[in-house]
Amino acid sequence: FFFLMIRRPPRSTQSRSSAASDVYKRQVCTHPYKEEDLIEELDEKQRQIVEYIRWKQLEKGDIRSCAFCSYFEYIGEGVKDLPHDFHCKSPGCLKITCQVCNMEMLKTKAEGKDEHNWEEHLECLELSEIKKNLEDIIANSNTMKCPNCNVVGRKDENCMHIYCYKCLKSFCYFCGLHFDDFCSHNQNWKQDPTNCPQYLKAINEIDPRWPKDDNEALDLFHSMKIEMNLQKEIKKLVEVRKMEALRRAEERFGIFKQLGLTIDEVYTKEYELIKRQAPPPPPPPAPVPPPAPQDIIPPLEVVPSPQEPVPQLQALHDPEESILSPLFQDVFNE
């Protein structure tokens, strides 16, 4: 199955724009992809988003846009250190937007002049890098990247065997790795953590957390990937001692809150995509049957050998007798 590589642009947590999610999940099968056919099916707002993506993909360029209307400006190569406030030039809007939080920078009367409260958004500028990293993690975790050409997209309810329409390489949507032999990659996945299931709904057979519907299972898959990648980012911030800045960013932008999560919950949770069942223990060894009577060898009878009496040592002389032998005793007596 070929899948359409339209990437959802990272949306601010306070953005007013929205589009049907089906636009980013649709796949193109074996027939050639025609962009004009897709554009005809979109409404006006969705076409604006597609146009936004086209501008966004311009090499070495960037987009700045109003959060309250469709007005945007293309920023060319070499433009740096842009102010974080954006002045909309649409006649029906003319609002000033903070490009970090996408909230309006309200005008106030100060000494008879119209000014906007840019001072209140200095904290946005300070926390902009953390916010951007979190939003990129959420956007990228909601899609899958081709391991060969890095084109991103999202599959439909079919199997996990994906062909990239751009480079025509195949890869597994579950682990994101390229495989030529998918038959072996999908075998014994219930016990082998290096293999992946062919269908997401099949995971329910061993892990009841997963739904039996493939579309619902796909949503759960990407939700778990978002949380797992957010946990990695939190751990990085902890290592560089930026946890306090992360909490300030959450208090100001509410990124975790909009996902129904908290920083501490994601940081301490143990994530596992598939809770596989432990393999059954090996069967006990078969008992050894007792030997037959004819096979029993009687023990050898050990007959002790006769022992000769050990001669006892006798004293050389009796202490009460004379030290001289009788022969010499007779000589001395004569």
Coordinates of C-alpha atoms in Angstrom, one line a residue:
F1 CA 0.0 0.0 0.0
F2 CA 1.3 3.4 -0.9
F3 CA 0.6 6.2 1.6
L4 CA 0.1 9.8 1.0
M5 CA 2.9 12.0 2.5
I6 CA 1.1 15.1 3.6
R7 CA 2.4 16.2 6.9
R8 CA 0.3 18.1 9.3
P9 CA 2.0 21.4 10.0
P10 CA 2.9 21.9 13.7
R11 CA -0.1 23.7 15.2
S12 CA 0.2 26.0 18.1
T13 CA -1.7 24.9 21.2
Q14 CA -3.7 28.1 20.9
S15 CA -4.2 28.0 17.2
R16 CA -7.7 28.7 15.9
S17 CA -7.2 26.8 12.6
S18 CA -8.3 23.2 12.1
A19 CA -8.9 20.7 9.4
A20 CA -10.4 17.3 8.9
S21 CA -8.0 14.6 10.2
D22 CA -8.9 12.4 7.2
V23 CA -6.8 14.6 5.0
Y24 CA -3.7 13.4 6.8
K25 CA -4.6 9.7 7.0
R26 CA -5.7 9.0 3.5
Q27 CA -3.6 6.5 1.5
V28 CA -3.1 6.1 -2.2
C29 CA -3.1 2.5 -3.5
T30 CA -1.5 1.1 -6.6
H31 CA -2.8 3.9 -9.0
P32 CA -0.5 6.9 -9.6
Y33 CA -0.9 9.8 -7.1
K34 CA -2.5 12.9 -8.6
E35 CA -2.4 15.9 -6.3
E36 CA -5.1 17.8 -8.2
D37 CA -7.6 15.0 -7.5
L38 CA -7.1 15.4 -3.8
I39 CA -7.3 19.2 -3.9
E40 CA -10.7 19.0 -5.5
E41 CA -12.0 17.1 -2.5
L42 CA -11.0 19.8 0.0
D43 CA -13.0 22.7 1.3
E44 CA -11.6 26.2 1.3
K45 CA -10.0 26.0 4.7
Q46 CA -8.3 22.8 3.9
R47 CA -7.0 24.2 0.6
Q48 CA -5.5 27.1 2.6
I49 CA -3.7 24.6 4.8
V50 CA -2.3 22.7 1.7
E51 CA -1.1 26.0 0.3
Y52 CA 0.5 26.7 3.6
I53 CA 2.3 23.3 3.4
R54 CA 3.6 24.2 -0.1
W55 CA 5.0 27.4 1.1
K56 CA 6.5 25.7 4.2
Q57 CA 8.3 23.2 2.1
L58 CA 10.1 25.9 0.1
E59 CA 13.8 25.3 0.5
K60 CA 15.6 27.5 3.1
G61 CA 12.4 29.5 3.8
D62 CA 9.9 29.9 6.6
I63 CA 6.3 31.0 7.2
R64 CA 4.9 33.5 9.6
S65 CA 1.2 33.7 9.9
C66 CA -1.7 35.3 11.7
A67 CA -3.5 33.0 14.2
F68 CA -6.8 34.7 13.6
C69 CA -7.1 34.7 9.8
S70 CA -5.5 33.1 6.7
Y71 CA -3.0 35.8 6.2
F72 CA 0.7 34.7 6.2
E73 CA 4.1 35.9 4.9
Y74 CA 6.9 33.9 3.4
I75 CA 10.3 34.6 5.0
G76 CA 13.2 34.1 2.6
E77 CA 16.7 32.7 3.1
G78 CA 19.1 34.5 5.5
V79 CA 16.4 36.3 7.5
K80 CA 17.2 35.8 11.2
D81 CA 16.3 37.3 14.6
L82 CA 12.7 38.1 13.6
P83 CA 10.6 39.8 16.3
H84 CA 8.2 37.5 18.0
D85 CA 5.2 39.8 17.2
F86 CA 3.5 39.5 13.9
H87 CA 1.4 42.3 12.4
C88 CA -1.4 41.0 10.2
K89 CA -2.0 43.1 7.1
S90 CA -5.4 41.7 6.2
P91 CA -7.9 44.6 6.2
G92 CA -10.4 42.6 8.1
C93 CA -8.0 41.6 10.9
L94 CA -5.0 43.8 11.5
K95 CA -4.3 42.0 14.8
I96 CA -0.8 41.7 16.4
T97 CA 0.0 38.1 17.2
C98 CA 2.7 36.6 19.4
Q99 CA 4.4 34.0 17.2
V100 CA 5.2 31.8 20.2
C101 CA 1.9 31.5 22.0
N102 CA -0.3 32.6 19.0
M103 CA -2.2 34.9 21.3
E104 CA -3.2 38.5 20.4
M105 CA -0.9 41.1 21.9
L106 CA -3.6 43.5 23.0
K107 CA -3.2 47.2 22.4
T108 CA -3.3 49.5 25.4
K109 CA -3.4 53.2 26.0
A110 CA -0.2 54.5 27.4
E111 CA 0.6 58.2 27.5
G112 CA -1.8 58.9 24.7
K113 CA -0.2 56.3 22.3
D114 CA -1.4 53.0 21.1
E115 CA 1.0 50.3 22.3
H116 CA 0.9 46.5 22.6
N117 CA 1.8 44.6 25.6
W118 CA 4.9 42.9 24.2
E119 CA 6.6 42.9 27.6
E120 CA 4.2 40.3 28.8
H121 CA 5.3 38.0 26.0
L122 CA 9.0 38.1 26.8
E123 CA 8.6 34.9 28.7
C124 CA 7.2 33.3 25.6
L125 CA 10.3 34.2 23.7
E126 CA 12.5 32.7 26.6
L127 CA 10.5 29.5 26.5
S128 CA 10.0 29.3 22.7
E129 CA 12.7 26.6 22.2
I130 CA 11.1 24.2 24.7
K131 CA 7.7 24.8 23.3
K132 CA 8.9 24.2 19.7
N133 CA 10.6 20.9 20.6
L134 CA 7.5 19.6 22.4
E135 CA 5.3 20.5 19.5
D136 CA 7.6 18.9 17.0
I137 CA 7.6 15.7 19.0
I138 CA 3.8 15.6 19.0
A139 CA 3.6 16.3 15.3
N140 CA 6.3 13.8 14.3
S141 CA 5.0 11.1 16.6
N142 CA 1.6 11.3 15.0
T143 CA 3.1 10.1 11.7
M144 CA 5.8 7.7 10.5
K145 CA 9.0 8.6 8.6
C146 CA 10.3 6.6 5.7
P147 CA 13.7 5.2 6.8
N148 CA 15.1 5.7 3.3
C149 CA 14.1 9.1 2.1
N150 CA 12.6 10.6 5.4
V151 CA 9.2 11.4 3.8
V152 CA 6.5 11.3 6.4
G153 CA 2.9 10.1 6.4
R154 CA 0.2 8.1 8.2
K155 CA -1.2 4.7 7.3
D156 CA -4.8 3.6 7.0
E157 CA -6.5 0.6 8.5
N158 CA -4.6 -1.9 6.4
C159 CA -1.5 -3.9 7.3
M160 CA 1.8 -2.6 8.7
H161 CA 3.6 -3.3 5.4
I162 CA 4.2 0.1 3.9
Y163 CA 5.6 1.2 0.5
C164 CA 6.9 4.8 0.2
Y165 CA 5.4 6.5 -2.8
K166 CA 8.5 8.6 -3.3
C167 CA 11.4 6.0 -3.1
L168 CA 9.3 2.8 -3.4
K169 CA 11.1 1.3 -0.4
S170 CA 9.1 -0.9 1.9
F171 CA 9.2 -0.7 5.7
C172 CA 7.4 -1.7 8.8
Y173 CA 5.0 0.9 10.1
F174 CA 5.3 -0.4 13.7
C175 CA 9.1 -0.3 14.2
G176 CA 9.9 2.1 11.3
L177 CA 12.7 -0.2 9.9
H178 CA 13.2 -1.4 6.3
F179 CA 12.6 -5.1 5.6
D180 CA 12.7 -7.2 2.5
D181 CA 11.3 -10.3 4.0
F182 CA 8.1 -9.3 5.8
C183 CA 7.0 -12.9 6.3
S184 CA 9.8 -13.6 8.7
H185 CA 9.5 -10.2 10.3
N186 CA 5.8 -10.9 11.3
Q187 CA 6.4 -14.5 12.5
N188 CA 6.4 -15.3 16.3
W189 CA 5.8 -11.6 17.2
K190 CA 3.8 -12.6 20.3
Q191 CA 6.9 -14.0 21.9
D192 CA 9.8 -12.3 20.0
P193 CA 10.1 -8.6 20.7
T194 CA 12.3 -8.1 17.7
N195 CA 9.4 -8.9 15.4
C196 CA 6.2 -6.9 14.8
P197 CA 2.5 -7.8 14.2
Q198 CA 1.1 -7.6 10.7
Y199 CA -2.1 -5.9 12.0
L200 CA -2.5 -3.6 15.0
K201 CA -5.8 -5.2 16.0
A202 CA -4.0 -8.5 16.4
I203 CA -2.2 -7.2 19.5
N204 CA -5.5 -7.5 21.4
E205 CA -5.0 -11.2 21.4
I206 CA -2.2 -10.9 23.9
D207 CA -2.6 -7.4 25.3
P208 CA -6.1 -6.3 26.2
R209 CA -5.2 -2.6 26.3
W210 CA -5.3 -2.6 22.5
P211 CA -8.7 -2.2 20.7
K212 CA -9.9 -4.8 18.3
D213 CA -10.6 -2.0 15.7
D214 CA -7.7 -1.1 13.5
N215 CA -8.4 2.6 13.4
E216 CA -8.8 2.8 17.1
A217 CA -5.6 0.8 17.5
L218 CA -3.8 3.2 15.2
D219 CA -4.8 6.1 17.3
L220 CA -3.6 4.3 20.4
F221 CA -0.3 3.5 18.7
H222 CA 0.5 7.1 17.9
S223 CA -0.7 8.3 21.3
M224 CA 1.7 5.9 23.0
K225 CA 4.5 7.1 20.7
I226 CA 3.8 10.7 21.6
E227 CA 4.0 9.9 25.3
M228 CA 7.1 7.8 25.0
N229 CA 8.9 10.5 23.0
L230 CA 7.8 13.2 25.4
Q231 CA 9.3 11.2 28.2
K232 CA 12.6 11.1 26.4
E233 CA 12.5 14.9 26.0
I234 CA 11.7 15.4 29.7
K235 CA 14.7 13.2 30.7
K236 CA 16.9 15.3 28.5
L237 CA 15.7 18.5 30.2
V238 CA 16.3 16.9 33.6
E239 CA 19.9 16.1 32.6
V240 CA 20.6 19.7 31.7
R241 CA 18.7 21.1 34.7
K242 CA 15.9 22.7 32.7
M243 CA 13.0 21.1 34.5
E244 CA 11.9 24.4 36.1
A245 CA 11.8 26.0 32.6
L246 CA 9.7 23.0 31.4
R247 CA 7.2 23.6 34.2
R248 CA 7.0 27.3 33.4
A249 CA 6.4 26.4 29.7
E250 CA 3.6 24.0 30.7
E251 CA 2.0 26.7 32.9
R252 CA 2.1 29.2 30.1
F253 CA 1.2 27.0 27.1
G254 CA -0.5 24.0 28.6
I255 CA 0.9 21.5 26.1
F256 CA 0.7 18.4 28.3
K257 CA -2.7 19.6 29.7
Q258 CA -4.2 19.6 26.2
L259 CA -3.2 16.0 25.8
G260 CA -4.8 15.1 29.1
L261 CA -1.4 14.5 30.7
T262 CA 0.9 15.9 33.3
I263 CA 4.6 16.3 33.3
D264 CA 5.1 14.1 36.3
E265 CA 2.8 11.4 35.0
V266 CA 4.7 11.1 31.7
Y267 CA 8.1 11.3 33.4
T268 CA 7.4 8.4 35.9
K269 CA 5.3 6.1 33.8
E270 CA 6.7 2.9 32.5
Y271 CA 5.8 2.5 28.8
E272 CA 5.7 -0.7 26.8
L273 CA 4.0 -0.9 23.4
I274 CA 3.2 -4.6 23.7
K275 CA 3.0 -6.4 26.9
R276 CA 4.0 -9.8 25.7
Q277 CA 3.2 -13.0 27.7
A278 CA 6.1 -14.7 29.3
P279 CA 6.9 -18.0 27.4
P280 CA 5.6 -21.1 29.2
P281 CA 8.1 -22.8 31.4
P282 CA 9.7 -25.9 29.9
P283 CA 8.0 -29.2 30.9
P284 CA 9.5 -31.1 33.8
P285 CA 11.9 -33.9 32.9
A286 CA 10.3 -37.4 32.7
P287 CA 10.8 -39.5 35.8
V288 CA 13.5 -42.3 35.4
P289 CA 11.8 -45.7 35.7
P290 CA 13.3 -48.0 38.4
P291 CA 15.6 -50.7 37.0
A292 CA 14.3 -54.3 36.5
P293 CA 15.3 -56.9 39.0
Q294 CA 17.5 -58.7 36.6
D295 CA 19.3 -55.5 35.9
I296 CA 20.2 -55.0 39.5
I297 CA 23.9 -55.9 40.1
P298 CA 24.4 -57.1 43.7
P299 CA 27.1 -55.3 45.6
L300 CA 30.4 -57.0 45.8
E301 CA 31.2 -58.7 49.1
V302 CA 34.5 -57.5 50.5
V303 CA 36.3 -60.3 52.3
P304 CA 39.0 -58.9 54.5
S305 CA 42.3 -60.6 54.0
P306 CA 43.8 -62.5 57.1
Q307 CA 46.1 -60.4 59.0
E308 CA 49.3 -61.8 60.6
P309 CA 49.9 -60.8 64.1
V310 CA 52.2 -57.9 64.4
P311 CA 55.2 -58.9 66.5
Q312 CA 55.5 -56.9 69.6
L313 CA 58.8 -55.1 70.4
Q314 CA 60.4 -56.5 73.5
A315 CA 62.6 -54.6 75.7
L316 CA 66.3 -55.2 75.2
H317 CA 66.8 -56.0 78.9
D318 CA 65.1 -56.1 82.1
P319 CA 65.9 -53.0 84.1
E320 CA 66.2 -55.1 87.2
E321 CA 68.7 -57.5 85.7
S322 CA 72.4 -56.8 85.1
I323 CA 73.3 -55.1 81.9
L324 CA 75.8 -57.9 81.2
S325 CA 74.9 -61.1 79.5
P326 CA 75.2 -64.3 81.4
L327 CA 78.3 -65.3 79.4
F328 CA 80.1 -62.2 80.5
Q329 CA 78.6 -62.5 83.9
D330 CA 80.3 -65.9 84.3
V331 CA 83.6 -64.4 83.2
F332 CA 83.4 -61.7 85.7
N333 CA 82.5 -64.1 88.4
E334 CA 85.6 -66.2 87.8

